[in-house]
Amino acid sequence: MLGKLRNMATIYLMKDGKFLLLYRQGGKVVNDVYTGSAGGHFVESELNDAKACVLRELEEEISVTADMISSLTLKYITLRLVNGEIRQNYYFFADLISEPASELTSNEGQLKWVTPNEALELDMPFTAKFIVEHYIKSGRYNDKIFGGVATADNVIFTEMP
């Protein structure tokens, strides 16, 4: 029986119609691909609070605090079985309304603002690619939360009631 879980949260920051993506370098799980603006694993105190996890990661990785964003919204919760472990990821989206005094940088890799069309052309982790595609095509036009289950070649989304 499988019992190993990996709980993660990711945030995609938006500004002027563009996504802030991170070309993650040197990661243990994800490396040399574009990911959300910030994200990572839950610490024990966050196991029941995905929002706390994503806000902590956002501040740790790119020095953006909760007061610098607006419209923070949980849009996707996904499940994927990888190497005998169930990976559960919470995907948030938010608008960046103010930036740190210095240029945005990350301790996890290189940040880049991209248009939705550019985002679709970038190499991303398997599930993230489907999240970004779904968000661009329909997710950004409503206030729904979607659940997604990864298959061998797709992520199947369903609107959560």
mmCIF file with all atom_site columns, C-alpha atoms in Angstrom:
data_model
loop_
_atom_site.group_PDB
_atom_site.id
_atom_site.type_symbol
_atom_site.label_atom_id
_atom_site.label_alt_id
_atom_site.label_comp_id
_atom_site.label_asym_id
_atom_site.label_entity_id
_atom_site.label_seq_id
_atom_site.pdbx_PDB_ins_code
_atom_site.Cartn_x
_atom_site.Cartn_y
_atom_site.Cartn_z
_atom_site.occupancy
_atom_site.B_iso_or_equiv
_atom_site.pdbx_formal_charge
_atom_site.auth_seq_id
_atom_site.auth_comp_id
_atom_site.auth_asym_id
_atom_site.auth_atom_id
_atom_site.pdbx_PDB_model_num
ATOM 1   C CA . MET A 1 1   ? 0.000   0.000  0.000   1.00 0.00 ? 1   MET A CA 1
ATOM 2   C CA . LEU A 1 2   ? 1.203   3.487  -0.821  1.00 0.00 ? 2   LEU A CA 1
ATOM 3   C CA . GLY A 1 3   ? 1.473   5.855  2.076   1.00 0.00 ? 3   GLY A CA 1
ATOM 4   C CA . LYS A 1 4   ? 4.166   8.364  1.182   1.00 0.00 ? 4   LYS A CA 1
ATOM 5   C CA . LEU A 1 5   ? 2.793   11.849 0.545   1.00 0.00 ? 5   LEU A CA 1
ATOM 6   C CA . ARG A 1 6   ? 4.421   15.015 -0.694  1.00 0.00 ? 6   ARG A CA 1
ATOM 7   C CA . ASN A 1 7   ? 2.344   18.159 -0.054  1.00 0.00 ? 7   ASN A CA 1
ATOM 8   C CA . MET A 1 8   ? 3.348   21.299 -1.928  1.00 0.00 ? 8   MET A CA 1
ATOM 9   C CA . ALA A 1 9   ? 1.991   24.745 -2.725  1.00 0.00 ? 9   ALA A CA 1
ATOM 10  C CA . THR A 1 10  ? 2.792   26.996 -5.681  1.00 0.00 ? 10  THR A CA 1
ATOM 11  C CA . ILE A 1 11  ? 1.879   30.586 -6.501  1.00 0.00 ? 11  ILE A CA 1
ATOM 12  C CA . TYR A 1 12  ? 1.709   32.283 -9.881  1.00 0.00 ? 12  TYR A CA 1
ATOM 13  C CA . LEU A 1 13  ? 1.999   36.061 -9.668  1.00 0.00 ? 13  LEU A CA 1
ATOM 14  C CA . MET A 1 14  ? 0.350   38.147 -12.365 1.00 0.00 ? 14  MET A CA 1
ATOM 15  C CA . LYS A 1 15  ? 0.936   41.757 -13.398 1.00 0.00 ? 15  LYS A CA 1
ATOM 16  C CA . ASP A 1 16  ? -0.127  43.651 -16.516 1.00 0.00 ? 16  ASP A CA 1
ATOM 17  C CA . GLY A 1 17  ? -1.432  40.446 -18.097 1.00 0.00 ? 17  GLY A CA 1
ATOM 18  C CA . LYS A 1 18  ? 1.846   38.559 -17.617 1.00 0.00 ? 18  LYS A CA 1
ATOM 19  C CA . PHE A 1 19  ? 2.938   35.637 -15.428 1.00 0.00 ? 19  PHE A CA 1
ATOM 20  C CA . LEU A 1 20  ? 6.040   35.797 -13.263 1.00 0.00 ? 20  LEU A CA 1
ATOM 21  C CA . LEU A 1 21  ? 7.696   32.410 -13.765 1.00 0.00 ? 21  LEU A CA 1
ATOM 22  C CA . LEU A 1 22  ? 10.785  30.941 -12.185 1.00 0.00 ? 22  LEU A CA 1
ATOM 23  C CA . TYR A 1 23  ? 13.383  28.975 -14.122 1.00 0.00 ? 23  TYR A CA 1
ATOM 24  C CA . ARG A 1 24  ? 14.188  26.679 -11.203 1.00 0.00 ? 24  ARG A CA 1
ATOM 25  C CA . GLN A 1 25  ? 17.813  25.650 -10.856 1.00 0.00 ? 25  GLN A CA 1
ATOM 26  C CA . GLY A 1 26  ? 19.401  23.319 -8.340  1.00 0.00 ? 26  GLY A CA 1
ATOM 27  C CA . GLY A 1 27  ? 16.136  21.922 -6.980  1.00 0.00 ? 27  GLY A CA 1
ATOM 28  C CA . LYS A 1 28  ? 15.858  18.459 -5.413  1.00 0.00 ? 28  LYS A CA 1
ATOM 29  C CA . VAL A 1 29  ? 12.490  17.606 -7.005  1.00 0.00 ? 29  VAL A CA 1
ATOM 30  C CA . VAL A 1 30  ? 12.140  20.101 -9.870  1.00 0.00 ? 30  VAL A CA 1
ATOM 31  C CA . ASN A 1 31  ? 15.123  21.396 -11.826 1.00 0.00 ? 31  ASN A CA 1
ATOM 32  C CA . ASP A 1 32  ? 15.888  23.243 -15.100 1.00 0.00 ? 32  ASP A CA 1
ATOM 33  C CA . VAL A 1 33  ? 12.238  23.978 -15.955 1.00 0.00 ? 33  VAL A CA 1
ATOM 34  C CA . TYR A 1 34  ? 9.853   26.906 -15.467 1.00 0.00 ? 34  TYR A CA 1
ATOM 35  C CA . THR A 1 35  ? 7.596   26.808 -12.426 1.00 0.00 ? 35  THR A CA 1
ATOM 36  C CA . GLY A 1 36  ? 5.330   29.210 -10.596 1.00 0.00 ? 36  GLY A CA 1
ATOM 37  C CA . SER A 1 37  ? 6.754   32.377 -9.083  1.00 0.00 ? 37  SER A CA 1
ATOM 38  C CA . ALA A 1 38  ? 7.470   30.570 -5.800  1.00 0.00 ? 38  ALA A CA 1
ATOM 39  C CA . GLY A 1 39  ? 6.534   27.376 -4.058  1.00 0.00 ? 39  GLY A CA 1
ATOM 40  C CA . GLY A 1 40  ? 7.634   24.389 -2.098  1.00 0.00 ? 40  GLY A CA 1
ATOM 41  C CA . HIS A 1 41  ? 6.862   21.779 0.522   1.00 0.00 ? 41  HIS A CA 1
ATOM 42  C CA . PHE A 1 42  ? 4.667   22.197 3.555   1.00 0.00 ? 42  PHE A CA 1
ATOM 43  C CA . VAL A 1 43  ? 6.349   22.340 6.934   1.00 0.00 ? 43  VAL A CA 1
ATOM 44  C CA . GLU A 1 44  ? 4.618   20.485 9.752   1.00 0.00 ? 44  GLU A CA 1
ATOM 45  C CA . SER A 1 45  ? 2.768   23.529 11.099  1.00 0.00 ? 45  SER A CA 1
ATOM 46  C CA . GLU A 1 46  ? 1.246   24.163 7.634   1.00 0.00 ? 46  GLU A CA 1
ATOM 47  C CA . LEU A 1 47  ? -0.231  20.719 6.970   1.00 0.00 ? 47  LEU A CA 1
ATOM 48  C CA . ASN A 1 48  ? -3.754  22.121 7.253   1.00 0.00 ? 48  ASN A CA 1
ATOM 49  C CA . ASP A 1 49  ? -2.999  25.544 5.777   1.00 0.00 ? 49  ASP A CA 1
ATOM 50  C CA . ALA A 1 50  ? -1.854  25.657 2.147   1.00 0.00 ? 50  ALA A CA 1
ATOM 51  C CA . LYS A 1 51  ? -2.184  29.452 2.116   1.00 0.00 ? 51  LYS A CA 1
ATOM 52  C CA . ALA A 1 52  ? 0.325   29.768 4.975   1.00 0.00 ? 52  ALA A CA 1
ATOM 53  C CA . CYS A 1 53  ? 2.745   27.539 3.056   1.00 0.00 ? 53  CYS A CA 1
ATOM 54  C CA . VAL A 1 54  ? 2.528   29.514 -0.171  1.00 0.00 ? 54  VAL A CA 1
ATOM 55  C CA . LEU A 1 55  ? 2.873   32.879 1.602   1.00 0.00 ? 55  LEU A CA 1
ATOM 56  C CA . ARG A 1 56  ? 5.943   31.631 3.501   1.00 0.00 ? 56  ARG A CA 1
ATOM 57  C CA . GLU A 1 57  ? 7.531   30.320 0.293   1.00 0.00 ? 57  GLU A CA 1
ATOM 58  C CA . LEU A 1 58  ? 6.744   33.574 -1.523  1.00 0.00 ? 58  LEU A CA 1
ATOM 59  C CA . GLU A 1 59  ? 8.520   35.635 1.115   1.00 0.00 ? 59  GLU A CA 1
ATOM 60  C CA . GLU A 1 60  ? 11.454  33.212 1.500   1.00 0.00 ? 60  GLU A CA 1
ATOM 61  C CA . GLU A 1 61  ? 12.091  32.813 -2.208  1.00 0.00 ? 61  GLU A CA 1
ATOM 62  C CA . ILE A 1 62  ? 11.402  36.232 -3.745  1.00 0.00 ? 62  ILE A CA 1
ATOM 63  C CA . SER A 1 63  ? 10.919  38.616 -0.771  1.00 0.00 ? 63  SER A CA 1
ATOM 64  C CA . VAL A 1 64  ? 7.282   39.349 -1.621  1.00 0.00 ? 64  VAL A CA 1
ATOM 65  C CA . THR A 1 65  ? 4.994   39.650 1.392   1.00 0.00 ? 65  THR A CA 1
ATOM 66  C CA . ALA A 1 66  ? 1.225   39.255 1.661   1.00 0.00 ? 66  ALA A CA 1
ATOM 67  C CA . ASP A 1 67  ? 0.678   43.037 1.630   1.00 0.00 ? 67  ASP A CA 1
ATOM 68  C CA . MET A 1 68  ? 2.358   43.244 -1.800  1.00 0.00 ? 68  MET A CA 1
ATOM 69  C CA . ILE A 1 69  ? -0.235  41.031 -3.496  1.00 0.00 ? 69  ILE A CA 1
ATOM 70  C CA . SER A 1 70  ? -3.992  41.083 -4.008  1.00 0.00 ? 70  SER A CA 1
ATOM 71  C CA . SER A 1 71  ? -6.664  38.652 -5.103  1.00 0.00 ? 71  SER A CA 1
ATOM 72  C CA . LEU A 1 72  ? -4.843  35.625 -3.693  1.00 0.00 ? 72  LEU A CA 1
ATOM 73  C CA . THR A 1 73  ? -6.942  32.697 -4.897  1.00 0.00 ? 73  THR A CA 1
ATOM 74  C CA . LEU A 1 74  ? -6.620  28.938 -4.633  1.00 0.00 ? 74  LEU A CA 1
ATOM 75  C CA . LYS A 1 75  ? -7.495  27.731 -8.149  1.00 0.00 ? 75  LYS A CA 1
ATOM 76  C CA . TYR A 1 76  ? -6.249  24.117 -8.405  1.00 0.00 ? 76  TYR A CA 1
ATOM 77  C CA . ILE A 1 77  ? -5.600  21.110 -6.210  1.00 0.00 ? 77  ILE A CA 1
ATOM 78  C CA . THR A 1 78  ? -3.893  18.241 -8.012  1.00 0.00 ? 78  THR A CA 1
ATOM 79  C CA . LEU A 1 79  ? -2.865  14.668 -7.318  1.00 0.00 ? 79  LEU A CA 1
ATOM 80  C CA . ARG A 1 80  ? -0.140  12.743 -9.120  1.00 0.00 ? 80  ARG A CA 1
ATOM 81  C CA . LEU A 1 81  ? 1.508   9.412  -8.377  1.00 0.00 ? 81  LEU A CA 1
ATOM 82  C CA . VAL A 1 82  ? 5.281   9.619  -8.950  1.00 0.00 ? 82  VAL A CA 1
ATOM 83  C CA . ASN A 1 83  ? 7.842   7.011  -7.915  1.00 0.00 ? 83  ASN A CA 1
ATOM 84  C CA . GLY A 1 84  ? 5.512   5.484  -5.331  1.00 0.00 ? 84  GLY A CA 1
ATOM 85  C CA . GLU A 1 85  ? 4.604   8.777  -3.689  1.00 0.00 ? 85  GLU A CA 1
ATOM 86  C CA . ILE A 1 86  ? 1.384   10.746 -3.982  1.00 0.00 ? 86  ILE A CA 1
ATOM 87  C CA . ARG A 1 87  ? 2.107   14.373 -4.751  1.00 0.00 ? 87  ARG A CA 1
ATOM 88  C CA . GLN A 1 88  ? -0.613  16.791 -3.769  1.00 0.00 ? 88  GLN A CA 1
ATOM 89  C CA . ASN A 1 89  ? -0.141  20.353 -4.962  1.00 0.00 ? 89  ASN A CA 1
ATOM 90  C CA . TYR A 1 90  ? -2.131  23.493 -4.228  1.00 0.00 ? 90  TYR A CA 1
ATOM 91  C CA . TYR A 1 91  ? -1.875  26.131 -6.965  1.00 0.00 ? 91  TYR A CA 1
ATOM 92  C CA . PHE A 1 92  ? -2.592  29.758 -6.088  1.00 0.00 ? 92  PHE A CA 1
ATOM 93  C CA . PHE A 1 93  ? -2.797  32.831 -8.312  1.00 0.00 ? 93  PHE A CA 1
ATOM 94  C CA . ALA A 1 94  ? -2.454  36.462 -7.210  1.00 0.00 ? 94  ALA A CA 1
ATOM 95  C CA . ASP A 1 95  ? -1.827  39.929 -8.572  1.00 0.00 ? 95  ASP A CA 1
ATOM 96  C CA . LEU A 1 96  ? 1.436   41.647 -7.672  1.00 0.00 ? 96  LEU A CA 1
ATOM 97  C CA . ILE A 1 97  ? 0.470   45.180 -6.630  1.00 0.00 ? 97  ILE A CA 1
ATOM 98  C CA . SER A 1 98  ? 3.812   46.411 -5.302  1.00 0.00 ? 98  SER A CA 1
ATOM 99  C CA . GLU A 1 99  ? 7.354   45.160 -5.637  1.00 0.00 ? 99  GLU A CA 1
ATOM 100 C CA . PRO A 1 100 ? 10.259  45.114 -3.207  1.00 0.00 ? 100 PRO A CA 1
ATOM 101 C CA . ALA A 1 101 ? 12.545  48.160 -3.225  1.00 0.00 ? 101 ALA A CA 1
ATOM 102 C CA . SER A 1 102 ? 15.135  46.162 -5.136  1.00 0.00 ? 102 SER A CA 1
ATOM 103 C CA . GLU A 1 103 ? 14.593  44.154 -8.331  1.00 0.00 ? 103 GLU A CA 1
ATOM 104 C CA . LEU A 1 104 ? 12.692  40.884 -7.953  1.00 0.00 ? 104 LEU A CA 1
ATOM 105 C CA . THR A 1 105 ? 15.134  38.001 -7.627  1.00 0.00 ? 105 THR A CA 1
ATOM 106 C CA . SER A 1 106 ? 14.892  34.426 -6.401  1.00 0.00 ? 106 SER A CA 1
ATOM 107 C CA . ASN A 1 107 ? 17.226  32.215 -4.440  1.00 0.00 ? 107 ASN A CA 1
ATOM 108 C CA . GLU A 1 108 ? 15.830  29.260 -6.425  1.00 0.00 ? 108 GLU A CA 1
ATOM 109 C CA . GLY A 1 109 ? 16.705  30.363 -9.978  1.00 0.00 ? 109 GLY A CA 1
ATOM 110 C CA . GLN A 1 110 ? 15.905  33.084 -12.542 1.00 0.00 ? 110 GLN A CA 1
ATOM 111 C CA . LEU A 1 111 ? 12.611  35.012 -12.615 1.00 0.00 ? 111 LEU A CA 1
ATOM 112 C CA . LYS A 1 112 ? 11.007  36.023 -15.899 1.00 0.00 ? 112 LYS A CA 1
ATOM 113 C CA . TRP A 1 113 ? 7.788   37.864 -16.840 1.00 0.00 ? 113 TRP A CA 1
ATOM 114 C CA . VAL A 1 114 ? 6.027   36.134 -19.743 1.00 0.00 ? 114 VAL A CA 1
ATOM 115 C CA . THR A 1 115 ? 2.795   36.530 -21.670 1.00 0.00 ? 115 THR A CA 1
ATOM 116 C CA . PRO A 1 116 ? 0.265   33.692 -21.550 1.00 0.00 ? 116 PRO A CA 1
ATOM 117 C CA . ASN A 1 117 ? 1.256   32.591 -25.064 1.00 0.00 ? 117 ASN A CA 1
ATOM 118 C CA . GLU A 1 118 ? 4.940   32.567 -24.108 1.00 0.00 ? 118 GLU A CA 1
ATOM 119 C CA . ALA A 1 119 ? 4.144   30.550 -20.984 1.00 0.00 ? 119 ALA A CA 1
ATOM 120 C CA . LEU A 1 120 ? 2.536   27.820 -23.081 1.00 0.00 ? 120 LEU A CA 1
ATOM 121 C CA . GLU A 1 121 ? 5.790   27.343 -25.004 1.00 0.00 ? 121 GLU A CA 1
ATOM 122 C CA . LEU A 1 122 ? 8.062   26.848 -21.972 1.00 0.00 ? 122 LEU A CA 1
ATOM 123 C CA . ASP A 1 123 ? 9.257   23.574 -20.437 1.00 0.00 ? 123 ASP A CA 1
ATOM 124 C CA . MET A 1 124 ? 7.430   23.010 -17.144 1.00 0.00 ? 124 MET A CA 1
ATOM 125 C CA . PRO A 1 125 ? 6.864   20.156 -14.737 1.00 0.00 ? 125 PRO A CA 1
ATOM 126 C CA . PHE A 1 126 ? 4.179   17.761 -15.994 1.00 0.00 ? 126 PHE A CA 1
ATOM 127 C CA . THR A 1 127 ? 1.230   18.909 -13.856 1.00 0.00 ? 127 THR A CA 1
ATOM 128 C CA . ALA A 1 128 ? 2.189   22.602 -13.924 1.00 0.00 ? 128 ALA A CA 1
ATOM 129 C CA . LYS A 1 129 ? 2.034   22.649 -17.725 1.00 0.00 ? 129 LYS A CA 1
ATOM 130 C CA . PHE A 1 130 ? -1.591  21.484 -17.641 1.00 0.00 ? 130 PHE A CA 1
ATOM 131 C CA . ILE A 1 131 ? -2.443  23.939 -14.840 1.00 0.00 ? 131 ILE A CA 1
ATOM 132 C CA . VAL A 1 132 ? -1.109  26.914 -16.791 1.00 0.00 ? 132 VAL A CA 1
ATOM 133 C CA . GLU A 1 133 ? -2.854  25.802 -19.972 1.00 0.00 ? 133 GLU A CA 1
ATOM 134 C CA . HIS A 1 134 ? -6.197  25.301 -18.188 1.00 0.00 ? 134 HIS A CA 1
ATOM 135 C CA . TYR A 1 135 ? -5.866  28.610 -16.344 1.00 0.00 ? 135 TYR A CA 1
ATOM 136 C CA . ILE A 1 136 ? -5.166  30.526 -19.565 1.00 0.00 ? 136 ILE A CA 1
ATOM 137 C CA . LYS A 1 137 ? -8.030  28.894 -21.464 1.00 0.00 ? 137 LYS A CA 1
ATOM 138 C CA . SER A 1 138 ? -10.726 28.964 -18.784 1.00 0.00 ? 138 SER A CA 1
ATOM 139 C CA . GLY A 1 139 ? -9.625  29.101 -15.149 1.00 0.00 ? 139 GLY A CA 1
ATOM 140 C CA . ARG A 1 140 ? -8.885  32.815 -15.101 1.00 0.00 ? 140 ARG A CA 1
ATOM 141 C CA . TYR A 1 141 ? -12.405 33.662 -16.233 1.00 0.00 ? 141 TYR A CA 1
ATOM 142 C CA . ASN A 1 142 ? -14.228 32.331 -13.164 1.00 0.00 ? 142 ASN A CA 1
ATOM 143 C CA . ASP A 1 143 ? -13.960 32.010 -9.407  1.00 0.00 ? 143 ASP A CA 1
ATOM 144 C CA . LYS A 1 144 ? -14.092 28.199 -9.326  1.00 0.00 ? 144 LYS A CA 1
ATOM 145 C CA . ILE A 1 145 ? -11.620 25.811 -7.726  1.00 0.00 ? 145 ILE A CA 1
ATOM 146 C CA . PHE A 1 146 ? -10.632 22.823 -9.843  1.00 0.00 ? 146 PHE A CA 1
ATOM 147 C CA . GLY A 1 147 ? -9.415  19.419 -8.783  1.00 0.00 ? 147 GLY A CA 1
ATOM 148 C CA . GLY A 1 148 ? -7.018  17.645 -11.104 1.00 0.00 ? 148 GLY A CA 1
ATOM 149 C CA . VAL A 1 149 ? -5.817  14.057 -11.255 1.00 0.00 ? 149 VAL A CA 1
ATOM 150 C CA . ALA A 1 150 ? -2.774  13.294 -13.358 1.00 0.00 ? 150 ALA A CA 1
ATOM 151 C CA . THR A 1 151 ? -2.857  10.300 -15.668 1.00 0.00 ? 151 THR A CA 1
ATOM 152 C CA . ALA A 1 152 ? 0.090   9.006  -17.678 1.00 0.00 ? 152 ALA A CA 1
ATOM 153 C CA . ASP A 1 153 ? -0.352  11.678 -20.360 1.00 0.00 ? 153 ASP A CA 1
ATOM 154 C CA . ASN A 1 154 ? -2.854  14.257 -19.105 1.00 0.00 ? 154 ASN A CA 1
ATOM 155 C CA . VAL A 1 155 ? -4.431  15.961 -16.116 1.00 0.00 ? 155 VAL A CA 1
ATOM 156 C CA . ILE A 1 156 ? -8.171  15.520 -15.828 1.00 0.00 ? 156 ILE A CA 1
ATOM 157 C CA . PHE A 1 157 ? -9.850  18.533 -14.245 1.00 0.00 ? 157 PHE A CA 1
ATOM 158 C CA . THR A 1 158 ? -13.202 18.747 -12.539 1.00 0.00 ? 158 THR A CA 1
ATOM 159 C CA . GLU A 1 159 ? -14.857 21.795 -11.068 1.00 0.00 ? 159 GLU A CA 1
ATOM 160 C CA . MET A 1 160 ? -15.242 21.476 -7.335  1.00 0.00 ? 160 MET A CA 1
ATOM 161 C CA . PRO A 1 161 ? -18.829 22.271 -6.260  1.00 0.00 ? 161 PRO A CA 1
#
